[in-house]
Amino acid sequence: MPHLAPDPSSEQDQEQPRPILRHEWVNDVVKPLKPIFMEVIAVSLFINILALCAPIFTLQVYDRVVFSGGLTTLQGLVIGMVLVAVFDYVLRQVRARILQTVALRVDVVVGKRLFEKLMALPLRSLESRPSAFWQLLFRDVEVVRNTLSGASAVLVADLPFAVLFFGLIFILAAPLGFVLVVVMPLFAALAWYSAKAQQKAVKREKRTLSNRDTLIAELIAGRATIKALALDDRIRPLWEERSAASIEEAIQRGSKNDTHVNLSASLTMMTNVTLTTVGALFIVAHEMTMGALIASNMLMGRLLGPLNQLVGSWKTYLGFRQSVERLGEIFAAQEELKESRIDLGRPKGELGVESVTFRYQKDAAPTLDSVNMKISPGGITAIVGPNGSGKTTLLKVLMGLYPAESGRVLLDQADIAQFTRRELSTWMGYVPQECVLFSGSIRENIAQGTTDASDEQILKASRQAGVHPFIIDLSDGYGTPVGEGGSVLSGGQRQRLVLARALVGDPPVLMLDEPSSNLDRKAEEDLARTLVELSKDHTIIMVTHSPVLLSVSNRVVALDRGRILASGPSSEILPRLFARPAAPTQPPAPASAAPSLAPPGGAS
Ligand code: ADP
């Protein structure tokens, strides 16, 4: 079985501290909307007053027109009702428009806030949850918007006016009012019980859906591998298992909901029968008119309608609450620094690492263990070591992408924890192992490396990265779209474009993670020459196993299991690592000669 997305439920099923309920933020969103909600309530008041007209019309027709043959009265009543219908339509339209404004405002405010928050979260927070979780958050914004501006908002606005219908029933036919006094608590109890019964079911349904969505995200991201290895047969059981779990939970939750909705419908029917029976008894006793009974029945429909909806729309409310809490948890999460504490100016590029320890999980072994190093400005420092020794992690800690658990990283002797991400990214260019581009043109992708990149800067960076010749050969040149994630380009082209993006802002420090992994020999040698040129006034730190790049490095830091095994001038360290002489000026060692980290002094 391929190792795909871990089942997040297995983690969630373990005992975990109860998440802090955070819903205060929604008050900040709703408060400025108060005047708009007041308008909705005012319009709803008129809509509900107009709703009283139909039963009164019926009452008049039965009690006055039918028995006395008053056709003129009927004429007047019909004209009146036509006017009422027109007003009712206009008012409903107005209410819908107002609620559209609410929807728009909620979308703008919450959607923008979520986006800004995601941009401000530290990388570790973003990496700590599956991508399906982050996608779900944007669906949560939709849930909040729909609840505050959709049918549920109308229901909440209409509910208080149920009192109007209730009052009118008492005026028209008091005995029927008393029947309702008995029935209404039954509806309230049903709504409450429905809420309790569904709460857990809704949570379970959401969790299984999130498991399924995590798998979908992985299947899409890994589609080429799935095709190449024909993994469909092996993935199918996993998909079926997660899909079945989500369907089962949805059915279970749905059946609970259906039971309550159906119970509520039966209760409505029984209320109707009871009201009519009681009404008939009073009519026979000449204590109530036929019109009053029919009008009361109509009013009861208006009264019980919202109560019925209340039972059914409990899922909407629970979904809203969960979305609000999930968003609240993210809104409350700690952000990266917003403003730098000191003004450093353009750094020279001296880097210091003081007893840095870093671990991915709290109780796991440290990935970097008391790392100390000092890199003076300029020159090329190569970080070598076996897979999993912590090289990439060290680069990320050096760039401030991961905060050290203890110890400090210094840039020109200033702790980098004092600087914003934006400032650090201006000073330290980065070429990651996985070269990610974004949909857009080649020019746009290179320009992302700095603000307001000029054509000269873009051209210079492209030439340095060795992409210029291939770009001008394309029919649209720098305007050529790179496709989703840069899919139109080869791995090597992507890697060099990412290098150009890192160079365009001319950062004093450059961090490169296996920058030649996709390059051919010639491109690798070009890159080595560019790096030598850049190293005259830039500090270059690169993770590499490439003999070509190692041969131009000035210093080597050898890592093993998160500790520095050896560090010093390349001329000293490389011969120890490769057990054969290698120097910056000498021809590179053969590509097969991967570093075999021998302990310091252990190899000669
Ligand atoms: P290298 O670059 O030397 O191959 P890395 O720095 O990528 O090594 O990884 C060092 C160790 O940290 C490995 O054991 C790896 O499994 C672990 N690791 C890397 N990234 C993560 C992550 N996001 N979460 C948990 N562990 C990680």
XYZ file of C-alpha atoms and ligand atoms in Angstrom:
631
model
C 0.000 0.000 0.000
C 1.532 3.333 -0.956
C 2.083 5.702 1.875
C -0.372 8.427 1.098
C -1.989 10.954 3.380
C -1.952 9.799 6.988
C -5.450 9.384 8.323
C -5.862 12.549 10.383
C -8.632 10.938 12.406
C -6.126 8.562 13.982
C -4.444 11.589 15.516
C -7.691 13.256 16.378
C -9.089 10.170 18.076
C -6.277 10.262 20.586
C -6.987 12.170 23.703
C -6.308 15.793 23.001
C -6.743 18.914 25.056
C -10.066 20.564 24.322
C -9.490 23.323 21.782
C -10.003 26.817 23.075
C -13.370 27.998 21.816
C -12.761 31.174 19.920
C -15.786 32.896 18.530
C -15.267 36.430 19.799
C -13.964 37.516 16.406
C -17.395 37.094 14.887
C -18.637 39.911 17.152
C -16.118 42.219 15.482
C -17.608 41.283 12.130
C -21.230 41.529 13.204
C -20.955 44.775 15.222
C -20.361 47.108 12.266
C -23.203 45.315 10.464
C -25.656 46.122 13.257
C -27.296 49.055 11.407
C -27.832 46.792 8.394
C -29.326 44.051 10.558
C -31.634 46.657 12.128
C -32.822 47.500 8.626
C -33.458 43.798 7.977
C -35.487 43.571 11.184
C -37.445 46.727 10.317
C -38.289 45.394 6.857
C -39.143 42.008 8.381
C -41.545 43.768 10.762
C -43.463 45.199 7.822
C -43.377 41.898 5.933
C -44.817 40.148 8.973
C -47.461 42.821 9.505
C -48.485 42.406 5.879
C -48.593 38.647 6.462
C -51.422 39.281 8.921
C -53.539 40.638 6.078
C -54.205 37.296 4.356
C -55.835 35.666 7.434
C -57.778 38.871 8.143
C -58.908 38.906 4.501
C -60.076 35.282 4.830
C -61.851 36.056 8.077
C -63.694 38.968 6.481
C -64.625 36.962 3.403
C -66.051 34.076 5.447
C -67.761 36.125 8.116
C -68.989 39.081 6.039
C -68.984 38.370 2.329
C -70.049 34.721 2.189
C -72.959 35.062 4.583
C -74.175 38.542 3.642
C -73.329 38.447 -0.097
C -71.430 41.751 0.170
C -69.780 41.820 -3.205
C -68.696 45.453 -2.891
C -66.875 44.540 0.314
C -65.234 41.630 -1.525
C -64.144 43.970 -4.296
C -62.552 46.335 -1.794
C -60.904 43.482 0.057
C -59.418 42.005 -3.134
C -58.020 45.400 -4.208
C -56.552 45.769 -0.741
C -54.968 42.315 -0.943
C -53.481 43.016 -4.379
C -51.818 46.111 -2.924
C -50.614 44.040 0.028
C -49.130 41.442 -2.346
C -47.276 44.159 -4.291
C -45.905 45.725 -1.099
C -44.953 42.315 0.214
C -43.007 41.579 -2.981
C -41.222 44.942 -2.860
C -40.309 44.515 0.802
C -38.993 40.997 0.256
C -36.883 42.250 -2.620
C -35.536 45.047 -0.410
C -34.703 42.556 2.349
C -32.926 40.281 -0.146
C -30.857 43.246 -1.417
C -29.906 44.291 2.104
C -28.836 40.732 2.883
C -26.732 40.700 -0.295
C -24.857 43.689 1.134
C -24.303 41.690 4.321
C -22.980 38.766 2.260
C -20.590 41.023 0.398
C -19.340 42.726 3.544
C -18.823 39.415 5.366
C -16.991 37.995 2.374
C -14.728 41.002 2.090
C -14.024 41.324 5.802
C -13.643 37.642 6.762
C -12.147 36.448 3.458
C -9.560 39.228 3.528
C -8.803 38.618 7.182
C -8.269 34.911 6.565
C -5.993 35.563 3.599
C -3.946 38.103 5.557
C -3.741 35.713 8.480
C -2.503 32.846 6.331
C 0.156 35.133 4.881
C 1.219 36.175 8.387
C 1.396 32.698 9.937
C 4.844 31.191 10.488
C 5.816 28.401 8.099
C 5.740 25.782 10.856
C 2.090 26.602 11.605
C 1.227 26.275 7.927
C 3.083 22.975 7.676
C 1.530 21.556 10.808
C -1.833 20.903 9.146
C -2.816 19.151 5.913
C -3.615 21.288 2.886
C -7.267 20.147 3.024
C -7.535 21.949 6.367
C -6.486 25.259 4.839
C -8.900 24.800 1.960
C -11.656 24.044 4.446
C -11.067 27.435 6.067
C -12.110 29.196 2.872
C -15.260 27.080 2.824
C -15.787 28.173 6.424
C -15.840 31.782 5.225
C -18.641 30.807 2.849
C -20.529 29.086 5.677
C -20.249 32.234 7.843
C -21.353 34.404 4.943
C -24.322 32.204 4.035
C -25.482 31.918 7.627
C -25.312 35.651 8.278
C -26.997 36.561 5.015
C -29.086 33.562 3.901
C -32.226 31.732 4.923
C -31.089 31.429 8.541
C -30.740 35.209 8.833
C -34.290 35.614 7.490
C -35.481 32.989 9.973
C -33.855 34.801 12.895
C -35.333 38.099 11.715
C -38.798 36.534 11.389
C -38.835 34.590 14.657
C -39.582 37.504 17.025
C -42.653 38.389 14.947
C -44.160 35.012 15.651
C -45.479 36.887 18.701
C -47.647 38.951 16.334
C -49.342 35.868 14.922
C -49.673 34.424 18.362
C -51.315 37.625 19.642
C -53.725 37.770 16.725
C -54.792 34.154 17.267
C -55.604 35.087 20.877
C -57.674 38.060 19.679
C -59.544 36.066 17.017
C -59.942 32.776 18.845
C -58.575 32.682 22.390
C -59.184 28.909 22.946
C -56.934 28.115 19.969
C -54.279 30.369 21.459
C -54.289 28.190 24.578
C -53.812 25.067 22.459
C -50.716 26.707 20.990
C -49.405 27.606 24.454
C -49.306 23.866 25.131
C -47.836 22.903 21.751
C -45.066 25.489 21.433
C -42.890 24.136 24.272
C -43.050 20.752 22.492
C -41.499 22.363 19.393
C -38.889 24.083 21.518
C -38.027 20.773 23.231
C -37.740 19.041 19.853
C -35.416 21.768 18.514
C -33.238 21.494 21.619
C -33.093 17.687 21.473
C -32.332 17.800 17.746
C -29.450 20.195 18.402
C -27.960 17.934 21.059
C -28.318 14.776 18.997
C -26.781 16.322 15.892
C -23.841 18.124 17.424
C -21.564 15.066 17.615
C -22.801 13.680 14.301
C -21.971 16.940 12.495
C -18.461 16.929 14.003
C -17.852 13.328 12.945
C -19.133 14.054 9.453
C -16.790 17.023 9.080
C -13.824 14.949 10.270
C -14.429 12.134 7.796
C -14.928 14.680 5.016
C -11.635 16.307 5.911
C -9.894 12.886 5.778
C -11.345 12.280 2.351
C -10.371 15.749 1.107
C -6.795 15.307 2.353
C -6.560 12.165 0.240
C -8.037 13.934 -2.800
C -5.471 16.737 -2.442
C -2.666 14.155 -2.366
C -4.055 12.214 -5.303
C -4.177 15.344 -7.412
C -0.709 16.496 -6.385
C 0.703 13.032 -7.048
C -1.204 12.314 -10.268
C 1.938 11.792 -12.367
C 3.336 9.254 -9.884
C -0.006 7.476 -9.645
C -0.121 7.122 -13.428
C 3.529 6.193 -13.794
C 3.373 3.487 -11.130
C -0.222 2.504 -12.008
C -1.114 2.879 -8.352
C -4.862 3.042 -8.914
C -5.550 -0.494 -7.668
C -3.590 0.126 -4.497
C -5.143 3.512 -3.827
C -8.701 2.382 -4.491
C -9.205 0.611 -1.111
C -7.919 3.688 0.705
C -10.254 5.920 -1.273
C -13.181 3.566 -0.803
C -12.537 3.369 2.921
C -12.416 7.144 3.398
C -15.220 7.834 0.981
C -17.432 5.191 2.649
C -16.655 6.609 6.097
C -17.700 10.100 5.002
C -20.855 8.806 3.294
C -21.789 6.741 6.347
C -21.384 9.697 8.675
C -23.376 11.913 6.296
C -26.172 9.324 6.171
C -26.189 8.922 9.942
C -26.289 12.645 10.508
C -28.913 13.025 7.774
C -31.112 10.284 9.238
C -30.987 11.934 12.668
C -31.960 15.211 11.056
C -34.729 13.530 9.036
C -36.173 11.920 12.179
C -36.434 15.292 13.871
C -37.777 17.093 10.824
C -40.382 14.366 10.343
C -41.317 14.445 14.021
C -41.724 18.169 13.709
C -43.972 17.741 10.637
C -46.128 15.191 12.515
C -46.360 17.557 15.453
C -47.510 20.305 13.084
C -50.163 18.037 11.637
C -51.420 17.030 15.076
C -51.510 20.678 16.131
C -53.618 21.395 13.080
C -56.042 18.579 13.900
C -56.283 19.662 17.537
C -56.864 23.307 16.598
C -59.558 22.421 14.088
C -61.243 20.042 16.530
C -61.201 22.568 19.359
C -62.314 25.279 16.898
C -65.194 23.080 15.639
C -66.355 22.463 19.208
C -66.388 26.198 19.868
C -68.165 26.917 16.558
C -70.851 24.350 17.416
C -71.220 26.111 20.762
C -71.524 29.428 18.844
C -68.508 30.831 20.639
C -66.347 31.159 17.535
C -66.986 32.007 13.885
C -65.942 29.859 10.943
C -63.817 32.736 9.664
C -61.959 32.978 12.966
C -61.084 29.246 12.804
C -59.821 29.436 9.232
C -57.892 32.634 9.891
C -56.347 31.099 13.014
C -55.341 28.038 11.025
C -53.581 30.290 8.516
C -51.869 32.208 11.295
C -50.792 28.966 12.894
C -49.088 28.041 9.614
C -47.113 31.280 9.774
C -46.296 30.665 13.393
C -45.231 27.048 13.151
C -43.356 27.535 9.869
C -40.329 29.219 11.492
C -40.453 26.780 14.430
C -40.370 23.853 12.006
C -37.476 25.453 10.156
C -35.680 25.919 13.442
C -35.595 22.142 13.964
C -34.392 21.551 10.404
C -31.847 24.336 10.256
C -29.978 23.201 13.330
C -27.313 21.640 11.125
C -26.748 25.071 9.564
C -26.285 26.590 12.980
C -23.901 23.853 14.149
C -21.905 24.112 10.926
C -21.758 27.879 11.449
C -20.509 27.453 15.006
C -17.835 24.992 13.990
C -16.699 27.239 11.131
C -16.571 30.231 13.467
C -14.524 28.262 15.999
C -12.133 26.863 13.391
C -11.582 30.326 11.914
C -11.287 31.766 15.415
C -8.559 29.292 16.293
C -6.582 30.377 13.238
C -7.281 34.089 13.796
C -5.931 33.715 17.330
C -2.757 31.892 16.223
C 0.514 33.689 16.693
C 1.742 35.658 13.689
C 5.202 36.454 12.479
C 6.760 39.743 13.490
C 4.999 42.657 11.759
C 7.661 45.316 12.248
C 11.394 44.907 12.625
C 12.672 45.904 16.059
C 15.821 47.568 14.718
C 16.938 49.079 11.459
C 19.852 47.117 10.072
C 20.238 48.631 6.613
C 21.689 46.357 3.953
C 23.694 43.697 5.797
C 27.229 42.752 4.776
C 26.268 39.110 4.980
C 28.009 37.803 8.076
C 26.133 34.883 9.581
C 26.466 33.381 13.022
C 24.765 30.367 14.543
C 24.965 30.094 18.327
C 24.028 26.789 19.965
C 20.965 26.353 17.765
C 18.701 23.450 18.562
C 15.603 22.750 16.532
C 13.061 19.934 16.527
C 9.969 19.384 14.437
C 7.906 17.826 17.198
C 8.109 18.719 20.852
C 9.082 15.298 22.135
C 11.071 14.156 19.079
C 14.853 14.006 18.936
C 16.389 17.327 17.829
C 16.865 17.700 14.069
C 19.561 20.293 14.774
C 21.470 19.748 17.965
C 23.513 22.624 19.466
C 24.799 23.812 16.094
C 27.478 26.525 16.190
C 29.016 28.150 13.161
C 30.305 31.460 11.901
C 30.343 32.509 8.269
C 32.133 35.731 7.370
C 30.793 37.865 4.513
C 31.410 36.683 0.961
C 32.585 33.296 -0.219
C 30.808 30.015 -0.789
C 29.974 27.726 2.109
C 28.890 24.219 1.214
C 26.772 22.230 3.626
C 27.174 18.506 3.110
C 25.962 15.411 4.886
C 23.894 12.273 4.377
C 20.169 12.395 3.631
C 18.174 13.451 6.648
C 21.172 14.933 8.457
C 19.409 18.308 8.749
C 20.917 20.349 5.889
C 17.645 21.732 4.519
C 16.404 22.334 8.039
C 19.586 24.277 8.814
C 19.047 26.501 5.748
C 15.463 27.185 6.848
C 16.598 28.024 10.377
C 19.308 30.307 8.968
C 16.661 32.156 6.961
C 14.372 32.475 9.946
C 11.696 30.296 8.310
C 11.868 28.006 11.341
C 12.526 29.653 14.703
C 15.203 27.879 16.760
C 13.983 26.174 19.923
C 17.096 27.487 21.672
C 20.118 29.444 20.538
C 20.312 32.308 18.060
C 20.965 32.985 14.404
C 22.795 36.253 13.802
C 22.973 38.303 10.628
C 25.687 40.953 10.873
C 25.630 40.202 14.616
C 21.919 41.039 14.935
C 19.527 38.292 16.032
C 17.324 37.537 13.009
C 14.341 37.001 15.315
C 14.088 40.834 15.402
C 13.343 41.175 11.695
C 10.208 40.735 9.659
C 9.876 37.959 7.104
C 9.756 40.561 4.348
C 13.029 42.105 5.424
C 14.749 38.744 5.856
C 13.569 37.632 2.433
C 15.004 40.827 0.920
C 18.382 40.073 2.473
C 18.462 36.345 1.868
C 17.631 34.921 -1.541
C 16.475 31.302 -1.511
C 16.507 28.532 -4.077
C 14.616 25.640 -2.471
C 15.017 21.998 -3.410
C 11.531 21.902 -4.902
C 11.376 24.766 -7.353
C 7.858 26.165 -7.222
C 6.697 28.692 -9.794
C 3.285 30.341 -9.936
C 0.917 30.641 -12.891
C 1.889 33.712 -14.880
C 4.592 34.750 -17.307
C 8.300 34.076 -16.939
C 8.832 37.779 -16.293
C 6.208 37.841 -13.552
C 7.776 34.830 -11.881
C 11.263 36.314 -11.867
C 9.919 39.681 -10.704
C 8.352 38.025 -7.642
C 11.840 38.015 -6.123
C 11.668 41.737 -5.360
C 9.314 44.695 -5.424
C 9.203 46.820 -8.577
C 11.790 44.808 -10.488
C 13.018 46.777 -13.500
C 13.656 45.169 -16.890
C 17.391 45.656 -16.340
C 17.283 43.809 -13.032
C 15.269 40.964 -14.578
C 17.659 40.681 -17.514
C 20.719 40.748 -15.270
C 19.313 38.048 -12.960
C 18.284 35.904 -15.925
C 21.765 36.141 -17.446
C 23.396 35.281 -14.116
C 21.090 32.287 -13.700
C 21.765 31.197 -17.285
C 18.093 31.299 -18.352
C 18.285 34.266 -20.717
C 19.315 32.289 -23.852
C 16.482 29.785 -23.485
C 13.897 32.501 -22.694
C 14.644 34.549 -25.792
C 14.313 31.403 -27.895
C 10.680 31.084 -26.793
C 8.114 32.643 -29.128
C 6.750 34.925 -26.382
C 10.110 35.412 -24.680
C 9.759 36.764 -21.163
C 5.965 36.909 -21.623
C 5.678 33.102 -22.002
C 3.241 31.631 -19.476
C 4.867 29.009 -17.230
C 1.637 27.017 -16.689
C 0.231 25.814 -13.371
C 3.170 25.513 -10.971
C 5.582 25.992 -13.914
C 4.384 22.748 -15.545
C 5.302 23.965 -19.055
C 9.005 24.069 -18.181
C 11.514 21.301 -17.589
C 12.928 20.671 -14.110
C 16.249 22.307 -15.039
C 14.549 25.366 -16.569
C 12.401 25.741 -13.480
C 15.425 25.472 -11.231
C 17.293 28.183 -13.126
C 14.228 30.451 -13.205
C 13.970 30.090 -9.446
C 17.653 31.029 -9.214
C 16.940 34.145 -11.314
C 14.030 34.955 -8.962
C 16.396 34.665 -5.999
C 18.998 36.894 -7.670
C 16.738 39.654 -8.991
C 16.631 41.653 -5.759
C 20.414 41.282 -5.388
C 20.265 39.985 -1.787
C 23.606 40.020 0.073
C 23.064 36.413 1.211
C 22.077 33.531 -1.050
C 20.828 30.181 0.222
C 20.746 27.403 -2.330
C 19.395 23.923 -1.625
C 20.776 21.421 -4.126
C 20.758 24.115 -6.832
C 22.157 21.837 -9.530
C 20.027 18.741 -8.892
C 18.209 19.192 -12.219
C 21.034 20.745 -14.230
C 23.166 19.132 -16.921
C 26.920 19.213 -16.639
C 27.319 22.361 -18.738
C 24.628 24.254 -16.812
C 26.226 23.104 -13.576
C 29.602 24.468 -14.634
C 27.946 27.761 -15.692
C 26.287 27.920 -12.301
C 29.613 27.260 -10.551
C 31.188 30.174 -12.467
C 28.247 32.472 -11.622
C 28.524 31.537 -7.955
C 32.259 32.256 -7.905
C 31.563 35.668 -9.448
C 28.713 36.390 -7.021
C 30.730 35.213 -4.029
C 33.016 38.244 -4.349
C 30.345 40.413 -2.755
C 27.656 37.937 -1.660
C 27.603 35.318 1.071
C 26.586 32.060 -0.546
C 25.473 29.061 1.462
C 24.521 25.977 -0.483
C 23.521 22.445 0.288
C 25.092 20.278 -2.367
C 26.551 16.917 -3.210
C 27.751 18.098 -6.604
C 31.503 17.730 -7.030
C 31.383 20.616 -9.529
C 29.867 22.984 -6.997
C 31.886 21.598 -4.097
C 35.046 22.310 -6.064
C 34.290 26.047 -6.043
C 33.325 26.244 -2.384
C 35.600 28.012 0.082
C 34.241 26.447 3.256
C 32.524 23.214 4.070
C 30.236 22.383 6.955
C 29.581 18.659 7.314
C 26.430 17.669 9.174
C 25.490 14.313 10.580
C 22.280 13.635 12.509
C 21.840 17.324 13.240
C 25.339 17.890 14.573
C 28.332 19.507 12.954
C 30.798 16.765 12.207
C 33.450 18.938 10.636
C 33.767 22.466 9.352
C 36.514 24.604 7.907
C 38.164 25.553 4.624
C 37.215 23.287 1.734
C 40.853 22.512 1.080
C 41.025 20.944 4.535
C 37.613 19.349 4.881
C 36.902 18.000 1.386
C 39.940 15.736 1.256
C 38.828 14.255 4.584
C 35.292 13.743 3.373
C 36.092 12.304 -0.019
C 39.250 10.605 1.121
C 40.952 12.065 -1.918
C 42.371 15.540 -2.552
C 40.010 18.205 -3.812
C 40.527 21.926 -3.870
C 38.643 24.924 -5.248
C 41.082 25.284 -8.095
C 41.392 21.613 -8.880
C 39.169 19.814 -11.378
C 35.999 18.481 -9.785
C 35.798 14.985 -8.405
C 33.706 12.506 -10.418
C 29.953 12.775 -9.965
C 29.754 9.394 -8.272
C 31.985 10.522 -5.427
C 29.300 11.368 -2.872
C 30.597 12.598 0.486
C 31.058 9.696 2.880
C 31.267 11.618 6.104
C 34.147 10.217 8.006
C 34.648 11.585 11.508
C 37.141 14.455 11.733
C 40.583 13.079 11.422
C 39.155 9.671 10.724
C 39.843 9.839 7.008
C 42.985 10.870 5.323
P 18.545 16.800 4.673
O 18.304 18.103 4.014
O 19.879 16.712 5.324
O 18.285 15.620 3.810
P 16.278 17.554 6.280
O 16.725 18.805 6.935
O 15.369 17.664 5.130
O 17.535 16.671 5.897
O 15.582 16.634 7.375
C 16.207 16.343 8.585
C 15.287 15.460 9.415
O 14.123 16.175 9.739
C 14.836 14.204 8.686
O 14.894 13.133 9.596
C 13.430 14.473 8.289
O 12.663 13.324 8.364
C 12.970 15.459 9.341
N 12.013 16.430 8.768
C 12.222 17.230 7.709
N 11.130 18.001 7.467
C 10.219 17.672 8.409
C 8.892 18.110 8.714
N 8.289 19.066 8.003
N 8.273 17.554 9.758
C 8.859 16.593 10.499
N 10.106 16.133 10.279
C 10.793 16.649 9.247
